XYZ file of N, CA and C in Angstrom:
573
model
N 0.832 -1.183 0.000
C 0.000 0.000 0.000
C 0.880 1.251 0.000
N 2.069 0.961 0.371
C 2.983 2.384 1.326
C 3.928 2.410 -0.548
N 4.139 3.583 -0.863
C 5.100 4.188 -1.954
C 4.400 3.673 -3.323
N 3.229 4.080 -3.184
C 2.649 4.095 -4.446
C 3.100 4.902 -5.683
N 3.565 6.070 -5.498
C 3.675 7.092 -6.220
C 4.680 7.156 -6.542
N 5.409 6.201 -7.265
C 6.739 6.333 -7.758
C 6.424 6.812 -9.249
N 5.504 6.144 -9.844
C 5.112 7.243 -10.947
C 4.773 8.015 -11.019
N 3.809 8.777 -10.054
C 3.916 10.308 -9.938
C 4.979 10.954 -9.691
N 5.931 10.510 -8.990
C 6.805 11.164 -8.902
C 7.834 10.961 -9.873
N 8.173 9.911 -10.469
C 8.434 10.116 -12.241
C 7.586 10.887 -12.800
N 6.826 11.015 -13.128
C 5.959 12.254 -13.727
C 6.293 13.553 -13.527
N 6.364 13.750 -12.333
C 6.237 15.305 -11.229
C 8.117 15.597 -12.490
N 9.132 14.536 -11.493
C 10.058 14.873 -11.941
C 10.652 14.902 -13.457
N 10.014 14.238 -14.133
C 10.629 13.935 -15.853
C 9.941 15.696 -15.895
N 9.285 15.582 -15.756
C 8.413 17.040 -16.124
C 9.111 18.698 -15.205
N 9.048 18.336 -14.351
C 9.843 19.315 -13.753
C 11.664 19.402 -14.378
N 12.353 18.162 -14.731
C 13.429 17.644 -15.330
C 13.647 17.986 -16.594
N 12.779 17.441 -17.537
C 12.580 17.299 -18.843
C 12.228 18.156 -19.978
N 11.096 19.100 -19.585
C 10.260 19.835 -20.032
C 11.164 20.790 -20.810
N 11.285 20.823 -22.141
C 11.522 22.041 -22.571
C 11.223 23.346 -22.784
N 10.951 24.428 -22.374
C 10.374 25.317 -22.367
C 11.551 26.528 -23.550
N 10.560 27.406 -23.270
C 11.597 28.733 -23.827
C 12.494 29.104 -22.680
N 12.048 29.177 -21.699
C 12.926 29.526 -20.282
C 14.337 28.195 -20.628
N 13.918 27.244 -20.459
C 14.810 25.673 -20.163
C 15.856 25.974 -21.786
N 15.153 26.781 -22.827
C 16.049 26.417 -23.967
C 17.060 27.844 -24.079
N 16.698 28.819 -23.103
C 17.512 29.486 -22.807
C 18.769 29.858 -21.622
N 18.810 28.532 -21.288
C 20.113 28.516 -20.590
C 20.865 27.649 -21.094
N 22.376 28.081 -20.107
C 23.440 27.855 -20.787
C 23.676 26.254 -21.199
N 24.255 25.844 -22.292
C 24.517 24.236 -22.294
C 24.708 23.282 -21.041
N 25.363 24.002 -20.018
C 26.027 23.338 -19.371
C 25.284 23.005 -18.068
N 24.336 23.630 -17.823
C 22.822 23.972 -16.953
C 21.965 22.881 -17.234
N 21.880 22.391 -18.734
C 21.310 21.626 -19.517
C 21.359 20.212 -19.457
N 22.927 20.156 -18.982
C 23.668 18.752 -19.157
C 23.587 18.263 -17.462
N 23.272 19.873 -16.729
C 22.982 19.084 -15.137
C 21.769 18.714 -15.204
N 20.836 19.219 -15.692
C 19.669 18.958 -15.407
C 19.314 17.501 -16.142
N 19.944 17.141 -17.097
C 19.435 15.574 -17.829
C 20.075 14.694 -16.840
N 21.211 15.183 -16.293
C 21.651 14.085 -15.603
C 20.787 14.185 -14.258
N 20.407 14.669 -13.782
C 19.514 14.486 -12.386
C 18.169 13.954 -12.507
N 17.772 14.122 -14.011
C 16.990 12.944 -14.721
C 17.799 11.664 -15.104
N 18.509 11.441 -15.271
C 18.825 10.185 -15.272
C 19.102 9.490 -14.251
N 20.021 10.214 -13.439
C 20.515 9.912 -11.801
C 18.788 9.341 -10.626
N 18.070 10.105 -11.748
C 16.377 9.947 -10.777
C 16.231 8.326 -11.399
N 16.113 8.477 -12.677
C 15.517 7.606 -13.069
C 16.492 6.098 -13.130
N 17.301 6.444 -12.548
C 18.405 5.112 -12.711
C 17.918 4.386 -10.914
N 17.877 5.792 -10.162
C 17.433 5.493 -8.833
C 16.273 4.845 -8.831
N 15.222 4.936 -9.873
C 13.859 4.410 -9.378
C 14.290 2.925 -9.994
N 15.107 2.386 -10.865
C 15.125 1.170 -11.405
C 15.452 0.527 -10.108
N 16.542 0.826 -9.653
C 17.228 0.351 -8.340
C 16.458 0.117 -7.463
N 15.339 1.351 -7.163
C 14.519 1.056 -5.988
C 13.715 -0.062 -6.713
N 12.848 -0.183 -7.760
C 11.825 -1.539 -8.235
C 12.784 -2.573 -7.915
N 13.855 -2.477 -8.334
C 14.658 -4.093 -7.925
C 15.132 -4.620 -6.657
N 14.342 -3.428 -5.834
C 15.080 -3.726 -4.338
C 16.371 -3.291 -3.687
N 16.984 -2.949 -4.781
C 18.422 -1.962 -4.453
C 18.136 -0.822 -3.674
N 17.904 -0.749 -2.401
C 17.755 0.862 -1.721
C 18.934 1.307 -1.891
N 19.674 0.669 -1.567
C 21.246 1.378 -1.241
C 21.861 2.061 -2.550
N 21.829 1.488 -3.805
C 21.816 1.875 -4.671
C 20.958 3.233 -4.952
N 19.620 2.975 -5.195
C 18.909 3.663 -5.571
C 18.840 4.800 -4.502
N 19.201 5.006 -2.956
C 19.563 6.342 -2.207
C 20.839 6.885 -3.239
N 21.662 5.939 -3.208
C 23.132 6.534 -3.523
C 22.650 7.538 -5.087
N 21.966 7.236 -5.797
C 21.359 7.741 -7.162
C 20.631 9.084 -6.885
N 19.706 8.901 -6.327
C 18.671 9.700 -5.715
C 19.516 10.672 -4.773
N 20.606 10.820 -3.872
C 21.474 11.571 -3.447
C 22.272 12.563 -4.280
N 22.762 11.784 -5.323
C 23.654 12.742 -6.506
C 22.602 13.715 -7.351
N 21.599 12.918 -7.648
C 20.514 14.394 -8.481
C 20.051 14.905 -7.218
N 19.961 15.082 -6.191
C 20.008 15.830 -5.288
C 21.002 16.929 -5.059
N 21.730 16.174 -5.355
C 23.437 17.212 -5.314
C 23.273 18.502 -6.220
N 22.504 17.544 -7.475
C 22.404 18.363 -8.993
C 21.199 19.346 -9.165
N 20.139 18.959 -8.492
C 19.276 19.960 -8.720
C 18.304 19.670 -7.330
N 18.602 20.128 -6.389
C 18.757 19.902 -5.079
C 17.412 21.178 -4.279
N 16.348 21.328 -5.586
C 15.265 22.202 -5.242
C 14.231 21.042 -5.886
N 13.943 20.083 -6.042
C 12.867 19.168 -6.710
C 12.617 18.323 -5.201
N 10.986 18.261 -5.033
C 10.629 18.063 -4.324
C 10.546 16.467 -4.425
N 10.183 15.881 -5.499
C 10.325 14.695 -5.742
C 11.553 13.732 -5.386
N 12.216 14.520 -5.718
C 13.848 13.668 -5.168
C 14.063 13.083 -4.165
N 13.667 14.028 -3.375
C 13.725 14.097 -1.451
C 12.675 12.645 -1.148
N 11.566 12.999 -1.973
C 10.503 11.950 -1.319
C 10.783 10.680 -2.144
N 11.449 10.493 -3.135
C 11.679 9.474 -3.432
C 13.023 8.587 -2.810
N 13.894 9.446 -2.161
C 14.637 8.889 -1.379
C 14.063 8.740 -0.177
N 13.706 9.713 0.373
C 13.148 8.927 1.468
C 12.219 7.841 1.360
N 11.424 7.378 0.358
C 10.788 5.916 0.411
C 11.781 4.557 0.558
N 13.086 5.324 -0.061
C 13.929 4.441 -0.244
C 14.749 3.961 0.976
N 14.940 5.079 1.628
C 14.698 4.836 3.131
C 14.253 3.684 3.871
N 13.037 3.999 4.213
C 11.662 4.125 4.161
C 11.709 2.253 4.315
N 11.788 1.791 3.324
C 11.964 0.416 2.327
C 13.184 -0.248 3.238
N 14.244 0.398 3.404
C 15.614 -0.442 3.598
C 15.277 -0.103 5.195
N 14.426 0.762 5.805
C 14.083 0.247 7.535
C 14.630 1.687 8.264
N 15.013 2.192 7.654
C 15.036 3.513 8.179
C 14.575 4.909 8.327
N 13.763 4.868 9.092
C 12.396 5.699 8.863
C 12.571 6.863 9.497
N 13.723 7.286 10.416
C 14.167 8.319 10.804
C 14.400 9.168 9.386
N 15.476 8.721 8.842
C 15.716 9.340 7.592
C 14.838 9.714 6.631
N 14.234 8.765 6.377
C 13.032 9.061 6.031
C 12.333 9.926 5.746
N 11.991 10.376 7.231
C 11.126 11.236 7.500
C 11.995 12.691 7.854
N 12.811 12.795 7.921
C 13.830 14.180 7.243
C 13.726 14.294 5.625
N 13.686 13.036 5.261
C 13.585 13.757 3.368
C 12.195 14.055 3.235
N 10.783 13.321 3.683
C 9.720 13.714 3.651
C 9.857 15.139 4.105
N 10.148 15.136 4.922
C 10.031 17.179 5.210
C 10.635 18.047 4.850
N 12.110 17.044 3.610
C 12.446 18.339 3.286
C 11.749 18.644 1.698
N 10.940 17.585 1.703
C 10.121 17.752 -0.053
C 9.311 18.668 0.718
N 8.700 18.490 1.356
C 7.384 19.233 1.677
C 7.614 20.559 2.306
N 8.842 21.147 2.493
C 9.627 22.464 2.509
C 9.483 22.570 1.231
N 10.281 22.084 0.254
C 10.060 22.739 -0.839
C 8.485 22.551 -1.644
N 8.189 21.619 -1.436
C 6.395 21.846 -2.349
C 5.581 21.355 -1.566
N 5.109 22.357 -0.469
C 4.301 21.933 0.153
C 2.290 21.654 0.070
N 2.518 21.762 -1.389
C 1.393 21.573 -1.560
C 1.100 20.136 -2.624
N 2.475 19.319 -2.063
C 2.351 17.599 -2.377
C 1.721 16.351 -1.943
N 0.482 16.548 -2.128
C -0.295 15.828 -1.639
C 0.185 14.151 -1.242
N 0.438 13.513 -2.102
C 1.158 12.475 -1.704
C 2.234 12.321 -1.238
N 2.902 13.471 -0.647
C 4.329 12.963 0.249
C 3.858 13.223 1.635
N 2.632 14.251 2.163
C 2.252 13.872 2.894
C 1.802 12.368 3.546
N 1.428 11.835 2.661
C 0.341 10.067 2.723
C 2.011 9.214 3.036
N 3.289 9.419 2.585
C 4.218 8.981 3.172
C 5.018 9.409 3.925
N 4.778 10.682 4.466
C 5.407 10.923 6.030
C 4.584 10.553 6.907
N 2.503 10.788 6.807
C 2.285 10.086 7.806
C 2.526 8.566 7.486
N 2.695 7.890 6.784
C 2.791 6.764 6.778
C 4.323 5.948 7.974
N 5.613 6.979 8.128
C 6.479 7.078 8.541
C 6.240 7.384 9.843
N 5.338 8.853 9.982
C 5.054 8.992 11.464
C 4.460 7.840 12.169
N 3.250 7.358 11.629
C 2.928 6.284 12.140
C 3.721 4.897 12.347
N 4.622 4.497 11.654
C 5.343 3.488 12.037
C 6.428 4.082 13.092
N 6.639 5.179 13.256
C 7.651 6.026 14.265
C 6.722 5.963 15.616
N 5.282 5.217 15.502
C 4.137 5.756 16.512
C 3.828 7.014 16.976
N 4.251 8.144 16.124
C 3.270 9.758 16.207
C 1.821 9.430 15.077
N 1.167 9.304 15.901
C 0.190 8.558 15.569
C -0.840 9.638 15.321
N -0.830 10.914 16.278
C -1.387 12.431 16.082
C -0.591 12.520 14.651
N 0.462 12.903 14.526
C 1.158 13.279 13.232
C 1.243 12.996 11.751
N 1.040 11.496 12.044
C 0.058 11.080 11.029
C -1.209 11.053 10.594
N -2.101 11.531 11.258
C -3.328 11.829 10.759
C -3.796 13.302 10.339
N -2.587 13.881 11.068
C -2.492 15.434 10.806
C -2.109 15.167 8.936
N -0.812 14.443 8.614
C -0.471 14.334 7.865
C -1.176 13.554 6.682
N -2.257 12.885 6.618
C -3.377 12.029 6.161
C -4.400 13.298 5.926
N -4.769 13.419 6.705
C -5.758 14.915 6.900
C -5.246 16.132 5.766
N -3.979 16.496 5.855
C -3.460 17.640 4.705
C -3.454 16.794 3.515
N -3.137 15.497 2.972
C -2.906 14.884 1.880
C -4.926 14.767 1.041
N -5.782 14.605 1.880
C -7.172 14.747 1.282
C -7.600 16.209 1.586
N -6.929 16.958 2.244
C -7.194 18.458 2.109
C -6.888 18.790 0.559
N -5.793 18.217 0.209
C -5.042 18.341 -1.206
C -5.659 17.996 -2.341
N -6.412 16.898 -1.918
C -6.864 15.755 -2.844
C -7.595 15.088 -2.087
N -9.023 15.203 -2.459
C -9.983 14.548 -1.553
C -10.052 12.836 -2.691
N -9.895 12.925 -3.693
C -9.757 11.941 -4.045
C -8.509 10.633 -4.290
N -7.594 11.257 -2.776
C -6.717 10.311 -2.664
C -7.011 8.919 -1.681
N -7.254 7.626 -2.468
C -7.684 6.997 -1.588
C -7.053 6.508 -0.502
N -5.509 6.961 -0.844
C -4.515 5.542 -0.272
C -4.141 6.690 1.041
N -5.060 7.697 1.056
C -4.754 8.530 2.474
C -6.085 8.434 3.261
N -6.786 8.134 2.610
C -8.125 7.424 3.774
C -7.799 6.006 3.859
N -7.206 5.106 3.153
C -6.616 4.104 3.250
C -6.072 3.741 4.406
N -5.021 4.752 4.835
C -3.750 4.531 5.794
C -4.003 5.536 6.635
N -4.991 6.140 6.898
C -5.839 7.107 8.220
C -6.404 5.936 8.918
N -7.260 5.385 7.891
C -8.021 3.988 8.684
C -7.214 3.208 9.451
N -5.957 2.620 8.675
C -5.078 1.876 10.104
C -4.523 2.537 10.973
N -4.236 3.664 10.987
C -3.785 4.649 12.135
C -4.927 5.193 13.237
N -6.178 4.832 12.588
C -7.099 5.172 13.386
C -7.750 3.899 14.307
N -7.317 2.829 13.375
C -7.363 1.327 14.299
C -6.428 1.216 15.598
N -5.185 1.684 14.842
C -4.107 1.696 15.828
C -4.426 2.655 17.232
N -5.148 3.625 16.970
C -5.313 4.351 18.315
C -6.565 3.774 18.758
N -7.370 2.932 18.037
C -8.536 2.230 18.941
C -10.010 3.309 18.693
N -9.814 3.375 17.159
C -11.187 4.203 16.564
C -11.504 3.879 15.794
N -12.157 2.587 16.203
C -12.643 1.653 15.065
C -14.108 2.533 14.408
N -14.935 3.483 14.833
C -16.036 4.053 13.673
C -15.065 5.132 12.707
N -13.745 5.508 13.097
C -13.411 6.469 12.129
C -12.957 5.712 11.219
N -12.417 4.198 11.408
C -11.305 3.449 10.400
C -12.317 3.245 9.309
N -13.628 2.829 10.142
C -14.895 2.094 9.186
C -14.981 3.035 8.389
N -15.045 4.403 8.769
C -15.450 5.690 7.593
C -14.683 5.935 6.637
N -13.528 5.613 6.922
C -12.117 6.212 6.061
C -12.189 4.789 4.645
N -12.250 3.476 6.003
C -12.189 2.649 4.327
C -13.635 2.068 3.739
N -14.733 2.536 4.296
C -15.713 3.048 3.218
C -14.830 4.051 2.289
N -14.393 5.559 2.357
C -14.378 6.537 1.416
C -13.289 5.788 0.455
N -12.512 5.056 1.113
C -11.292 4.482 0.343
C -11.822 3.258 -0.707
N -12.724 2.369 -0.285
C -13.429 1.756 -0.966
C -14.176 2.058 -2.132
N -14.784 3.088 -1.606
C -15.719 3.888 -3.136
C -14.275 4.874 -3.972
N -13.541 5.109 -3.960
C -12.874 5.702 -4.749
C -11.669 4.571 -5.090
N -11.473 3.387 -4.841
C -10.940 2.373 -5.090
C -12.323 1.805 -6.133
N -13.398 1.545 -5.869
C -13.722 1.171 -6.743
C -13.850 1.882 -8.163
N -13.747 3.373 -7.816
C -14.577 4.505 -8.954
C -12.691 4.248 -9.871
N -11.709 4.210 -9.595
C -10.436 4.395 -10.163
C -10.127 2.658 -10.518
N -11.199 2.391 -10.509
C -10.769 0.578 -11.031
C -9.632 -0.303 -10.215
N -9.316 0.051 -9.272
C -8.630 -0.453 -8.179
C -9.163 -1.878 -7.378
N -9.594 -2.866 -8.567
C -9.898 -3.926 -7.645
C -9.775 -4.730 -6.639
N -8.474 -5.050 -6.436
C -7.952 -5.776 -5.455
C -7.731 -4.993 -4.056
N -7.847 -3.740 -4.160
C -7.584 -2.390 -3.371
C -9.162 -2.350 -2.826
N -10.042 -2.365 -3.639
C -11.323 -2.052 -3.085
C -12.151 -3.218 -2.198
N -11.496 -4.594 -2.700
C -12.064 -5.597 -2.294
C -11.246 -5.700 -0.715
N -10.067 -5.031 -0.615
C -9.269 -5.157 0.329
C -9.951 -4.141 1.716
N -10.334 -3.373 1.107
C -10.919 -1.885 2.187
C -12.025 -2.973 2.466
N -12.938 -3.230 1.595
C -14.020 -4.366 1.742
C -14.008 -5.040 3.055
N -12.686 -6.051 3.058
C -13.109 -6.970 4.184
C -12.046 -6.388 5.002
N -11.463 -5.166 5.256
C -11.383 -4.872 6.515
C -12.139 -4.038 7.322
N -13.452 -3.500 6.483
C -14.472 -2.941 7.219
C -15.124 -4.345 7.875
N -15.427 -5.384 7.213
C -15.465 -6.712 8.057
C -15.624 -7.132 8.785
N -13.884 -6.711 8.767
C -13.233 -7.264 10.324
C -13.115 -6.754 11.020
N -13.875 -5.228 10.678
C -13.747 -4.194 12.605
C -15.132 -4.622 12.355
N -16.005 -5.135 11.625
C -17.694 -5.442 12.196
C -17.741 -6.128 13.467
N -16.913 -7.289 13.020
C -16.994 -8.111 13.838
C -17.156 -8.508 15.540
């Protein structure tokens, strides 16, 4: 459920990276040649991370950091990578430092609280769940992961509410296995 958005954040970044503009085609060559490489350095990092390489894929994700070290994506994609290899302190320093720079990233919120909550700031994560559907009410995977944080503090009618909303927008985005999943864990707090 946790680091869904590695293609958004390929997206966010090829595009923030990539994009040619009149601005982007007016700087110098050499401006040019940093910026492809912190697209590549990204995108070499995300191969690494799909294959399980964190260590790799930080070490990647660190250098286009080096290189263009204002992309909010970077930060949060290392920190998943983090995140992944068990270190959630760290983590959750790169989550905040994306969300310094774009704080109006709806999904890096949904993985710092996801971090707070395994850190057990369990307030902090729902704070952080809470700003990610402030952002985007149609993010499911932040009523998703409100619901187990809200189990975890022992609020089983809020979890039921969250993965109802997560359910109907799992089903409306064709998310089957996701919707059938919210399904029977409303269920199992019936029970």
């Amino acid at each position: 459920m946790k680091h869904i958005y590695t293609s958004i954040a390929l997206l966010g970044i090829v595009t923030a990276l990539g994009g040619v503009t009149p601005a982007v085609q007016a700087l110098p060559t050499q401006m040019l040649i940093v910026q492809r490489t912190a697209q590549e350095l990204f995108s070499q990092g995300l191969e690494k991370y799909k294959a399980g390489n964190f260590k790799g894929a930080i070490a990647d994700f660190t250098q286009a950091i080096r290189l263009s070290p204002n992309i909010a994506e970077l930060y949060i994609a290392r920190g998943n990578a983090y995140y992944d290899q068990g270190d959630k302190q760290t983590a959750l320093k790169d989550y905040n430092q994306g969300l310094r720079i774009n704080p109006n990233y709806a999904a890096a919120y949904v993985e710092r609280g996801n971090a707070r909550d395994d850190l057990g700031d369990r307030k902090g994560a729902i704070e952080d769940y809470d700003k990610a559907i402030q952002l985007n009410a149609d993010l499911a995977e932040a009523y998703d992961n409100r619901a187990v944080t809200h189990v975890r503090m022992g609020n089983k009618e809020a979890a039921i509410a969250d993965w109802q909303k997560a359910a109907q927008l799992y089903q409306q985005q064709n998310k089957t296995e996701r919707y059938q999943a919210a399904l029977d864990k409303i269920k199992q707090l019936q029970q």
